[in-house]
Amino acid sequence: MYKTLVLVLIGLCASCHPGNLKILGDLPKELKEVSGIETVSQSHLIWMHNDGGNKSRLYGVDRDGKIIKTLKIDAKNNDWEDLTSDADGNIYIGDFGNNENKRKNLAILKVKAKDLDKDKKVDIKRIAFYYEKQSKFPPKKKKMYFDCESFIYHKGHLYLFTKSRVKGNHGRTDLYKIPAIKGEHKAQYMASFNTCEDLDCWVTSVDISDDGKKLVMLTPKAVWVFSNFTSDNFFNGAVTTYNFDYISQKEGVCFKDQNTLYITDENAHGSDGNLYEFRLD
């Protein structure tokens, strides 16, 4: 009993004192399973959404974590996982969660910037895709590299960073590329990168800075920063790892400015579920 109580107190302590993560706000119950997060040009809000199975909503949140705007999206939330945006302020929703590696309806949903202030349900443009390396649905367990929770928009294309479901190789992410236009596209494989091997190493979100010179990749226990890359060869640049002081179910990351990130984690077992700020010092 004593040992159990100590472990519970340690867990509570970690949630209350996140160390090098600064808590900006406790996210409301409407964002209990927050998954995607993005700042958008021409909007003062931080945009978020929940994981699959929840309502098809985008939430515009202020810097304290309070919901200011709720936007109804005219598309099913099969498994929404991440957000990105372009220079015009259009938002892209990644409906590509694929835990069992057997989905054939993978898509990215484009929400026009002019619709972010609407009060009625918003139409989307659907960008469907499939992975050029996948031929079986699902593949064998040792080849389950087709889940995805992360993507970015960059110079007219969308870049997908997959999440590995292979035991002993959870830190592998494969990079794929598709054009950011309506239609059905073959996602072109580009490269792979490994963070580490355990479950806390898998990639849950990515973002690229407004000037296109830094890319951040989030895992539950660290953020990986890529810089000095050429064109879209993101993994060929310099890499810096910033470890967090404690591990949680971190699901979303985006740039606040060139050296500061916003990070979110899910509310798990009554703890976490916060909006954080993290400095890249």
Short mmCIF file of C-alpha atoms in Angstrom, two decimals:
data_model
loop_
_atom_site.label_atom_id
_atom_site.label_comp_id
_atom_site.label_asym_id
_atom_site.label_seq_id
_atom_site.Cartn_x
_atom_site.Cartn_y
_atom_site.Cartn_z
CA MET A 1 0.00 0.00 0.00
CA TYR A 2 2.79 2.41 0.94
CA LYS A 3 4.68 1.76 -2.30
CA THR A 4 1.51 2.31 -4.33
CA LEU A 5 0.83 5.62 -2.58
CA VAL A 6 4.39 6.80 -3.24
CA LEU A 7 4.09 6.01 -6.94
CA VAL A 8 0.79 7.88 -7.17
CA LEU A 9 2.29 10.92 -5.45
CA ILE A 10 5.29 10.86 -7.77
CA GLY A 11 2.93 10.80 -10.77
CA LEU A 12 0.93 13.72 -9.42
CA CYS A 13 4.14 15.64 -8.74
CA ALA A 14 5.29 15.22 -12.35
CA SER A 15 2.01 16.61 -13.61
CA CYS A 16 2.14 19.64 -11.33
CA HIS A 17 5.80 20.43 -12.02
CA PRO A 18 6.55 19.88 -15.71
CA GLY A 19 10.09 21.25 -15.39
CA ASN A 20 11.30 22.80 -18.64
CA LEU A 21 7.72 22.93 -19.99
CA LYS A 22 5.87 26.09 -18.95
CA ILE A 23 2.13 25.57 -18.42
CA LEU A 24 0.09 28.30 -20.10
CA GLY A 25 -3.32 26.83 -19.40
CA ASP A 26 -5.39 23.80 -18.45
CA LEU A 27 -7.34 22.82 -21.56
CA PRO A 28 -11.14 22.46 -21.14
CA LYS A 29 -12.99 19.15 -21.22
CA GLU A 30 -13.99 19.82 -24.84
CA LEU A 31 -10.30 19.22 -25.69
CA LYS A 32 -9.72 16.19 -23.47
CA GLU A 33 -8.24 14.24 -26.40
CA VAL A 34 -6.46 17.14 -28.10
CA SER A 35 -4.38 15.90 -30.99
CA GLY A 36 -3.59 18.65 -33.51
CA ILE A 37 -2.42 22.22 -32.84
CA GLU A 38 -1.48 25.04 -35.22
CA THR A 39 -0.97 28.79 -35.34
CA VAL A 40 -2.31 30.38 -38.51
CA SER A 41 -1.43 33.57 -40.33
CA GLN A 42 -4.18 36.21 -40.11
CA SER A 43 -5.61 34.58 -36.96
CA HIS A 44 -4.79 35.46 -33.34
CA LEU A 45 -6.04 32.07 -32.11
CA ILE A 46 -4.30 28.73 -31.66
CA TRP A 47 -6.31 26.12 -33.55
CA MET A 48 -6.82 22.62 -32.14
CA HIS A 49 -8.86 19.47 -32.65
CA ASN A 50 -9.51 16.17 -30.89
CA ASP A 51 -8.52 12.64 -31.86
CA GLY A 52 -10.68 10.22 -33.83
CA GLY A 53 -14.18 9.35 -32.64
CA ASN A 54 -14.82 12.88 -31.38
CA LYS A 55 -16.93 15.62 -32.96
CA SER A 56 -15.80 17.14 -36.26
CA ARG A 57 -14.75 20.45 -34.75
CA LEU A 58 -11.88 22.90 -34.92
CA TYR A 59 -11.39 24.95 -31.77
CA GLY A 60 -9.83 28.40 -31.76
CA VAL A 61 -8.10 28.77 -28.39
CA ASP A 62 -6.43 31.76 -26.73
CA ARG A 63 -3.00 31.74 -25.04
CA ASP A 64 -4.57 30.72 -21.72
CA GLY A 65 -6.19 27.61 -23.20
CA LYS A 66 -9.73 29.05 -23.31
CA ILE A 67 -11.93 28.20 -26.30
CA ILE A 68 -12.90 31.36 -28.19
CA LYS A 69 -14.25 29.89 -31.44
CA THR A 70 -15.79 26.53 -32.35
CA LEU A 71 -15.93 25.63 -36.03
CA LYS A 72 -18.10 22.76 -37.31
CA ILE A 73 -16.47 20.84 -40.16
CA ASP A 74 -18.56 19.06 -42.80
CA ALA A 75 -16.52 15.83 -42.71
CA LYS A 76 -16.31 12.82 -40.42
CA ASN A 77 -13.57 12.65 -37.82
CA ASN A 78 -12.38 9.16 -38.74
CA ASP A 79 -9.05 9.66 -37.00
CA TRP A 80 -7.87 13.27 -37.09
CA GLU A 81 -4.28 13.51 -35.90
CA ASP A 82 -2.55 16.78 -36.81
CA LEU A 83 -2.92 20.27 -38.26
CA THR A 84 -0.82 22.38 -40.57
CA SER A 85 -1.40 25.60 -42.54
CA ASP A 86 -0.10 27.54 -45.53
CA ALA A 87 0.98 31.18 -45.90
CA ASP A 88 -2.56 32.18 -46.94
CA GLY A 89 -4.00 30.97 -43.64
CA ASN A 90 -5.72 27.84 -44.99
CA ILE A 91 -5.80 24.99 -42.48
CA TYR A 92 -5.20 21.32 -43.33
CA ILE A 93 -6.56 18.55 -41.10
CA GLY A 94 -4.74 15.23 -41.20
CA ASP A 95 -7.37 12.47 -41.22
CA PHE A 96 -4.76 9.73 -41.46
CA GLY A 97 -4.60 7.97 -38.09
CA ASN A 98 -4.10 4.32 -38.98
CA ASN A 99 -3.33 2.28 -35.86
CA GLU A 100 -4.00 -1.06 -37.53
CA ASN A 101 -2.37 -0.07 -40.84
CA LYS A 102 -5.43 -1.13 -42.86
CA ARG A 103 -7.23 2.12 -43.76
CA LYS A 104 -7.87 2.85 -47.43
CA ASN A 105 -9.62 6.20 -46.92
CA LEU A 106 -6.62 8.28 -45.82
CA ALA A 107 -7.15 11.97 -46.47
CA ILE A 108 -6.21 15.54 -45.68
CA LEU A 109 -9.04 18.04 -45.36
CA LYS A 110 -8.47 21.63 -46.47
CA VAL A 111 -10.35 24.41 -44.66
CA LYS A 112 -10.20 27.80 -46.39
CA ALA A 113 -8.93 30.76 -44.39
CA LYS A 114 -12.05 32.80 -45.21
CA ASP A 115 -14.21 30.17 -43.49
CA LEU A 116 -12.49 30.33 -40.09
CA ASP A 117 -14.92 33.02 -38.91
CA LYS A 118 -18.07 31.21 -40.05
CA ASP A 119 -20.84 30.24 -37.65
CA LYS A 120 -22.34 27.56 -39.91
CA LYS A 121 -20.87 24.20 -40.94
CA VAL A 122 -17.79 24.56 -43.14
CA ASP A 123 -17.16 22.69 -46.40
CA ILE A 124 -13.75 21.16 -47.07
CA LYS A 125 -11.65 20.08 -50.03
CA ARG A 126 -10.49 16.46 -49.74
CA ILE A 127 -6.93 15.49 -50.61
CA ALA A 128 -6.88 11.68 -50.66
CA PHE A 129 -3.69 9.61 -50.77
CA TYR A 130 -2.12 6.18 -50.38
CA TYR A 131 1.44 5.12 -49.55
CA GLU A 132 3.49 3.88 -52.47
CA LYS A 133 5.26 1.37 -50.21
CA GLN A 134 2.09 -0.29 -48.90
CA SER A 135 0.62 -3.23 -50.81
CA LYS A 136 -1.14 -5.20 -48.03
CA PHE A 137 -3.90 -3.97 -45.69
CA PRO A 138 -2.79 -4.64 -43.04
CA PRO A 139 0.84 -5.62 -43.68
CA LYS A 140 2.73 -8.13 -41.55
CA LYS A 141 3.51 -6.98 -38.00
CA LYS A 142 7.16 -6.40 -38.81
CA LYS A 143 6.15 -4.00 -41.62
CA MET A 144 3.55 -1.87 -39.83
CA TYR A 145 5.01 1.53 -40.77
CA PHE A 146 1.84 3.15 -42.14
CA ASP A 147 0.25 4.82 -39.14
CA CYS A 148 0.61 8.62 -39.19
CA GLU A 149 0.10 11.45 -36.69
CA SER A 150 2.22 14.21 -38.22
CA PHE A 151 2.51 16.40 -41.31
CA ILE A 152 3.46 19.86 -42.58
CA TYR A 153 2.72 22.12 -45.52
CA HIS A 154 5.82 23.37 -47.36
CA LYS A 155 6.05 25.10 -50.74
CA GLY A 156 2.94 23.64 -52.32
CA HIS A 157 3.32 20.12 -50.93
CA LEU A 158 2.24 18.17 -47.86
CA TYR A 159 4.85 16.07 -46.08
CA LEU A 160 3.74 13.07 -44.00
CA PHE A 161 5.82 11.69 -41.13
CA THR A 162 4.65 8.17 -40.28
CA LYS A 163 4.46 6.54 -36.85
CA SER A 164 5.91 3.05 -36.47
CA ARG A 165 3.85 0.23 -34.93
CA VAL A 166 6.73 -2.25 -35.11
CA LYS A 167 7.92 -3.60 -31.75
CA GLY A 168 11.52 -2.61 -31.03
CA ASN A 169 11.49 0.04 -33.75
CA HIS A 170 8.92 2.57 -32.53
CA GLY A 171 11.23 5.51 -33.22
CA ARG A 172 11.26 5.07 -36.98
CA THR A 173 9.42 7.65 -39.08
CA ASP A 174 9.12 7.52 -42.86
CA LEU A 175 8.78 10.75 -44.82
CA TYR A 176 6.29 10.90 -47.72
CA LYS A 177 5.29 13.73 -50.05
CA ILE A 178 2.09 14.63 -51.92
CA PRO A 179 0.89 17.77 -53.74
CA ALA A 180 -1.41 20.01 -51.69
CA ILE A 181 -4.25 19.89 -54.22
CA LYS A 182 -7.62 18.15 -54.35
CA GLY A 183 -7.54 14.63 -55.77
CA GLU A 184 -6.15 11.19 -55.00
CA HIS A 185 -2.37 10.98 -54.85
CA LYS A 186 0.35 8.38 -54.47
CA ALA A 187 2.46 9.45 -51.47
CA GLN A 188 6.06 9.40 -52.62
CA TYR A 189 8.55 7.90 -50.16
CA MET A 190 11.54 10.19 -49.51
CA ALA A 191 13.56 9.10 -46.46
CA SER A 192 13.50 7.56 -42.97
CA PHE A 193 14.74 8.70 -39.57
CA ASN A 194 15.07 6.97 -36.21
CA THR A 195 14.74 8.75 -32.87
CA CYS A 196 15.18 5.74 -30.54
CA GLU A 197 13.50 2.35 -30.03
CA ASP A 198 10.93 2.40 -27.20
CA LEU A 199 7.29 3.56 -27.15
CA ASP A 200 8.20 7.03 -25.92
CA CYS A 201 10.17 7.59 -29.12
CA TRP A 202 7.37 7.49 -31.66
CA VAL A 203 6.56 10.67 -33.58
CA THR A 204 3.25 12.32 -32.66
CA SER A 205 3.44 15.76 -34.32
CA VAL A 206 5.67 17.98 -36.49
CA ASP A 207 5.82 21.62 -37.51
CA ILE A 208 7.97 23.88 -39.67
CA SER A 209 8.85 27.48 -38.87
CA ASP A 210 7.32 30.31 -40.90
CA ASP A 211 10.62 30.96 -42.66
CA GLY A 212 10.99 27.26 -43.52
CA LYS A 213 14.39 26.96 -41.83
CA LYS A 214 13.52 24.82 -38.79
CA LEU A 215 11.50 21.64 -38.50
CA VAL A 216 10.46 20.22 -35.12
CA MET A 217 9.41 16.63 -34.48
CA LEU A 218 7.62 15.75 -31.23
CA THR A 219 7.78 12.55 -29.20
CA PRO A 220 6.43 11.95 -25.67
CA LYS A 221 9.84 12.51 -24.12
CA ALA A 222 11.68 14.91 -26.44
CA VAL A 223 11.53 17.30 -29.36
CA TRP A 224 13.90 16.92 -32.29
CA VAL A 225 14.89 20.07 -34.19
CA PHE A 226 16.22 19.92 -37.76
CA SER A 227 17.96 22.93 -39.31
CA ASN A 228 20.35 23.78 -42.17
CA PHE A 229 18.63 21.29 -44.47
CA THR A 230 18.53 21.74 -48.24
CA SER A 231 15.17 22.09 -50.00
CA ASP A 232 12.90 19.38 -48.55
CA ASN A 233 15.64 16.99 -47.45
CA PHE A 234 14.69 17.66 -43.83
CA PHE A 235 16.58 14.72 -42.32
CA ASN A 236 19.87 15.73 -43.97
CA GLY A 237 20.34 18.87 -41.88
CA ALA A 238 21.74 19.45 -38.41
CA VAL A 239 19.81 17.74 -35.60
CA THR A 240 19.41 18.88 -32.00
CA THR A 241 17.46 16.95 -29.35
CA TYR A 242 15.72 18.67 -26.43
CA ASN A 243 14.64 16.23 -23.71
CA PHE A 244 11.63 16.96 -21.52
CA ASP A 245 11.84 16.69 -17.75
CA TYR A 246 8.91 14.30 -17.67
CA ILE A 247 7.03 12.05 -20.08
CA SER A 248 3.35 12.47 -20.95
CA GLN A 249 1.06 11.74 -23.89
CA LYS A 250 2.25 14.71 -25.93
CA GLU A 251 0.24 14.96 -29.15
CA GLY A 252 0.65 18.42 -30.67
CA VAL A 253 3.42 20.92 -31.44
CA CYS A 254 3.64 24.16 -33.40
CA PHE A 255 5.87 27.22 -33.51
CA LYS A 256 4.92 30.30 -31.50
CA ASP A 257 7.97 32.09 -32.86
CA GLN A 258 11.36 31.09 -34.23
CA ASN A 259 12.65 29.85 -30.85
CA THR A 260 9.47 29.00 -28.94
CA LEU A 261 7.01 26.13 -29.29
CA TYR A 262 3.45 25.48 -28.20
CA ILE A 263 2.94 21.88 -27.05
CA THR A 264 -0.17 20.00 -25.90
CA ASP A 265 -0.72 16.68 -24.18
CA GLU A 266 -3.86 14.61 -23.71
CA ASN A 267 -5.73 14.41 -20.43
CA ALA A 268 -4.81 10.93 -19.22
CA HIS A 269 -6.18 9.46 -15.96
CA GLY A 270 -7.16 12.89 -14.66
CA SER A 271 -3.81 14.60 -15.19
CA ASP A 272 -2.05 16.59 -17.94
CA GLY A 273 -4.28 17.98 -20.71
CA ASN A 274 -2.39 21.25 -20.83
CA LEU A 275 -1.17 23.89 -23.25
CA TYR A 276 2.58 24.43 -22.73
CA GLU A 277 5.31 26.75 -23.94
CA PHE A 278 8.81 25.38 -24.59
CA ARG A 279 11.91 27.41 -25.36
CA LEU A 280 14.53 26.13 -27.82
CA ASP A 281 17.51 27.53 -25.89
#
